[in-house]
Every structure is written in structure tokens, then in C-alpha cells.
Amino acid sequence: MRNFLVAKLCLTLILMTFASQPAFAQSVNVDIRIGTSLNNGRSITCSQGERLLRLRGFRDIRRVDCRGRFYLYRANLGIRRFEVALNSRDGRVVDMRRIRR
């Protein structure tokens, strides 16, 4: 009976050791600036621009203007809201501004 209690206690301590490890939060580190080429110099469509922004960590992306040479999007990056302009001819970030909600 005593061996059973000791074994049960050891098992409980081992399981508590694994269960009590802290979970580390993963931070999103996105390196996107004005001049960054999102499509390696190739032209993009409006939907491709949205997809490229999503792949770089932006969420809740809305297309504001997809006419002409520049495509304009509004998107969240973490808790901040940005307005991002992409060049339709080469996929470069032309302008990126933080906007208020």
C-alpha cells in the first residue's frame, strides 16, 4: 500500500512539472516599410495586394480604392489600424500611415 502511495505521489509531481510550464506568447514581428516590394517587382491585382498584406500579418483588410496606379487598403496590424498604399505596377509599398479609429 505504501509503494502505491509513493508511486502515485511521484506521478502527480511529474505531471505537475509538465503542466505548470509557462506558455510563452508569440509576438508578431512584421518588417514592412515604404519601399518594401511585396511581389518581387511584378504587377499585382487588387485581390493579390490584399492577400500579400494578409501574408505579412495584417488583418481585417478593407479595399478603399483599387483604381489607377495605386491600390489603397485599410488594415489592422496588432491593435493598430493602418492605411497602406501599394503600387499596382511593381507591388511596392508606396505609403503606410497609422490612422485613428
PDB file of C-alpha atoms in Angstrom:
ATOM      1  CA  MET A   1       0.000   0.000   0.000  1.00  0.00           C
ATOM      2  CA  ARG A   2       2.837   2.368   0.842  1.00  0.00           C
ATOM      3  CA  ASN A   3       4.567   1.728  -2.517  1.00  0.00           C
ATOM      4  CA  PHE A   4       1.316   2.540  -4.307  1.00  0.00           C
ATOM      5  CA  LEU A   5       1.033   5.896  -2.494  1.00  0.00           C
ATOM      6  CA  VAL A   6       4.673   6.766  -3.215  1.00  0.00           C
ATOM      7  CA  ALA A   7       4.238   5.871  -6.897  1.00  0.00           C
ATOM      8  CA  LYS A   8       1.054   7.946  -7.069  1.00  0.00           C
ATOM      9  CA  LEU A   9       2.789  10.918  -5.428  1.00  0.00           C
ATOM     10  CA  CYS A  10       5.753  10.686  -7.837  1.00  0.00           C
ATOM     11  CA  LEU A  11       3.442  10.510 -10.834  1.00  0.00           C
ATOM     12  CA  THR A  12       1.498  13.538  -9.591  1.00  0.00           C
ATOM     13  CA  LEU A  13       4.710  15.565  -9.129  1.00  0.00           C
ATOM     14  CA  ILE A  14       5.931  14.637 -12.607  1.00  0.00           C
ATOM     15  CA  LEU A  15       2.622  15.620 -14.215  1.00  0.00           C
ATOM     16  CA  MET A  16       2.540  18.902 -12.284  1.00  0.00           C
ATOM     17  CA  THR A  17       6.019  19.744 -13.548  1.00  0.00           C
ATOM     18  CA  PHE A  18       4.945  19.435 -17.172  1.00  0.00           C
ATOM     19  CA  ALA A  19       1.576  21.104 -16.670  1.00  0.00           C
ATOM     20  CA  SER A  20       2.940  24.135 -14.851  1.00  0.00           C
ATOM     21  CA  GLN A  21       5.314  25.301 -17.598  1.00  0.00           C
ATOM     22  CA  PRO A  22       4.508  28.869 -18.651  1.00  0.00           C
ATOM     23  CA  ALA A  23       3.081  29.387 -22.102  1.00  0.00           C
ATOM     24  CA  PHE A  24       5.105  31.930 -23.991  1.00  0.00           C
ATOM     25  CA  ALA A  25       3.196  34.425 -26.088  1.00  0.00           C
ATOM     26  CA  GLN A  26       4.285  34.735 -29.667  1.00  0.00           C
ATOM     27  CA  SER A  27       4.695  38.277 -30.819  1.00  0.00           C
ATOM     28  CA  VAL A  28       4.188  39.214 -34.424  1.00  0.00           C
ATOM     29  CA  ASN A  29       7.211  40.940 -35.868  1.00  0.00           C
ATOM     30  CA  VAL A  30       6.351  42.295 -39.285  1.00  0.00           C
ATOM     31  CA  ASP A  31       9.017  44.189 -41.179  1.00  0.00           C
ATOM     32  CA  ILE A  32       7.136  46.178 -43.786  1.00  0.00           C
ATOM     33  CA  ARG A  33       8.119  49.725 -44.694  1.00  0.00           C
ATOM     34  CA  ILE A  34       7.775  52.189 -47.520  1.00  0.00           C
ATOM     35  CA  GLY A  35       9.697  50.784 -50.471  1.00  0.00           C
ATOM     36  CA  THR A  36       9.266  47.134 -49.496  1.00  0.00           C
ATOM     37  CA  SER A  37       8.499  45.019 -52.540  1.00  0.00           C
ATOM     38  CA  LEU A  38       5.706  42.586 -51.757  1.00  0.00           C
ATOM     39  CA  ASN A  39       5.666  40.812 -55.129  1.00  0.00           C
ATOM     40  CA  ASN A  40       9.321  40.856 -56.280  1.00  0.00           C
ATOM     41  CA  GLY A  41       8.756  43.677 -58.767  1.00  0.00           C
ATOM     42  CA  ARG A  42       5.836  42.077 -60.611  1.00  0.00           C
ATOM     43  CA  SER A  43       2.498  43.797 -61.136  1.00  0.00           C
ATOM     44  CA  ILE A  44      -0.386  42.889 -58.831  1.00  0.00           C
ATOM     45  CA  THR A  45      -4.161  42.917 -58.886  1.00  0.00           C
ATOM     46  CA  CYS A  46      -6.252  44.376 -56.082  1.00  0.00           C
ATOM     47  CA  SER A  47      -7.046  40.958 -54.615  1.00  0.00           C
ATOM     48  CA  GLN A  48      -3.382  39.919 -54.796  1.00  0.00           C
ATOM     49  CA  GLY A  49      -2.432  43.058 -52.872  1.00  0.00           C
ATOM     50  CA  GLU A  50      -4.919  42.136 -50.162  1.00  0.00           C
ATOM     51  CA  ARG A  51      -3.529  38.603 -49.987  1.00  0.00           C
ATOM     52  CA  LEU A  52       0.073  39.869 -49.804  1.00  0.00           C
ATOM     53  CA  LEU A  53      -0.813  42.149 -46.899  1.00  0.00           C
ATOM     54  CA  ARG A  54      -2.566  39.276 -45.108  1.00  0.00           C
ATOM     55  CA  LEU A  55       0.553  37.117 -45.512  1.00  0.00           C
ATOM     56  CA  ARG A  56       2.555  39.833 -43.762  1.00  0.00           C
ATOM     57  CA  GLY A  57       0.375  39.888 -40.670  1.00  0.00           C
ATOM     58  CA  PHE A  58      -2.342  42.404 -41.487  1.00  0.00           C
ATOM     59  CA  ARG A  59      -5.917  41.515 -40.519  1.00  0.00           C
ATOM     60  CA  ASP A  60      -9.373  42.955 -41.232  1.00  0.00           C
ATOM     61  CA  ILE A  61      -8.217  44.310 -44.595  1.00  0.00           C
ATOM     62  CA  ARG A  62     -10.607  46.586 -46.481  1.00  0.00           C
ATOM     63  CA  ARG A  63     -10.087  47.769 -50.038  1.00  0.00           C
ATOM     64  CA  VAL A  64     -10.545  51.524 -50.141  1.00  0.00           C
ATOM     65  CA  ASP A  65      -9.556  52.318 -53.737  1.00  0.00           C
ATOM     66  CA  CYS A  66      -8.350  49.867 -56.390  1.00  0.00           C
ATOM     67  CA  ARG A  67      -8.413  52.157 -59.421  1.00  0.00           C
ATOM     68  CA  GLY A  68      -5.389  53.549 -61.194  1.00  0.00           C
ATOM     69  CA  ARG A  69      -1.753  53.159 -60.361  1.00  0.00           C
ATOM     70  CA  PHE A  70      -2.040  52.814 -56.581  1.00  0.00           C
ATOM     71  CA  TYR A  71      -4.194  50.469 -54.531  1.00  0.00           C
ATOM     72  CA  LEU A  72      -5.280  51.743 -51.131  1.00  0.00           C
ATOM     73  CA  TYR A  73      -6.153  49.448 -48.205  1.00  0.00           C
ATOM     74  CA  ARG A  74      -7.059  49.870 -44.540  1.00  0.00           C
ATOM     75  CA  ALA A  75      -5.957  47.072 -42.252  1.00  0.00           C
ATOM     76  CA  ASN A  76      -5.146  46.151 -38.659  1.00  0.00           C
ATOM     77  CA  LEU A  77      -1.664  45.177 -37.578  1.00  0.00           C
ATOM     78  CA  GLY A  78      -1.868  44.025 -33.995  1.00  0.00           C
ATOM     79  CA  ILE A  79      -4.022  46.591 -32.209  1.00  0.00           C
ATOM     80  CA  ARG A  80      -3.190  49.440 -34.597  1.00  0.00           C
ATOM     81  CA  ARG A  81      -5.012  50.485 -37.767  1.00  0.00           C
ATOM     82  CA  PHE A  82      -3.034  51.406 -40.887  1.00  0.00           C
ATOM     83  CA  GLU A  83      -3.680  52.803 -44.332  1.00  0.00           C
ATOM     84  CA  VAL A  84      -1.380  51.131 -46.857  1.00  0.00           C
ATOM     85  CA  ALA A  85      -0.880  52.164 -50.485  1.00  0.00           C
ATOM     86  CA  LEU A  86       0.626  49.652 -52.929  1.00  0.00           C
ATOM     87  CA  ASN A  87       1.948  50.390 -56.394  1.00  0.00           C
ATOM     88  CA  SER A  88      -0.043  48.242 -58.830  1.00  0.00           C
ATOM     89  CA  ARG A  89       2.826  48.037 -61.321  1.00  0.00           C
ATOM     90  CA  ASP A  90       5.556  46.591 -59.104  1.00  0.00           C
ATOM     91  CA  GLY A  91       3.886  45.629 -55.794  1.00  0.00           C
ATOM     92  CA  ARG A  92       5.884  48.100 -53.700  1.00  0.00           C
ATOM     93  CA  VAL A  93       4.608  49.787 -50.562  1.00  0.00           C
ATOM     94  CA  VAL A  94       4.253  53.440 -51.549  1.00  0.00           C
ATOM     95  CA  ASP A  95       2.771  54.817 -48.339  1.00  0.00           C
ATOM     96  CA  MET A  96       1.912  53.438 -44.920  1.00  0.00           C
ATOM     97  CA  ARG A  97       0.211  55.581 -42.278  1.00  0.00           C
ATOM     98  CA  ARG A  98      -1.194  54.833 -38.878  1.00  0.00           C
ATOM     99  CA  ILE A  99      -4.755  56.081 -38.640  1.00  0.00           C
ATOM    100  CA  ARG A 100      -7.062  56.692 -35.720  1.00  0.00           C
ATOM    101  CA  ARG A 101     -10.141  54.544 -35.315  1.00  0.00           C
TER     102      ARG A 101
END
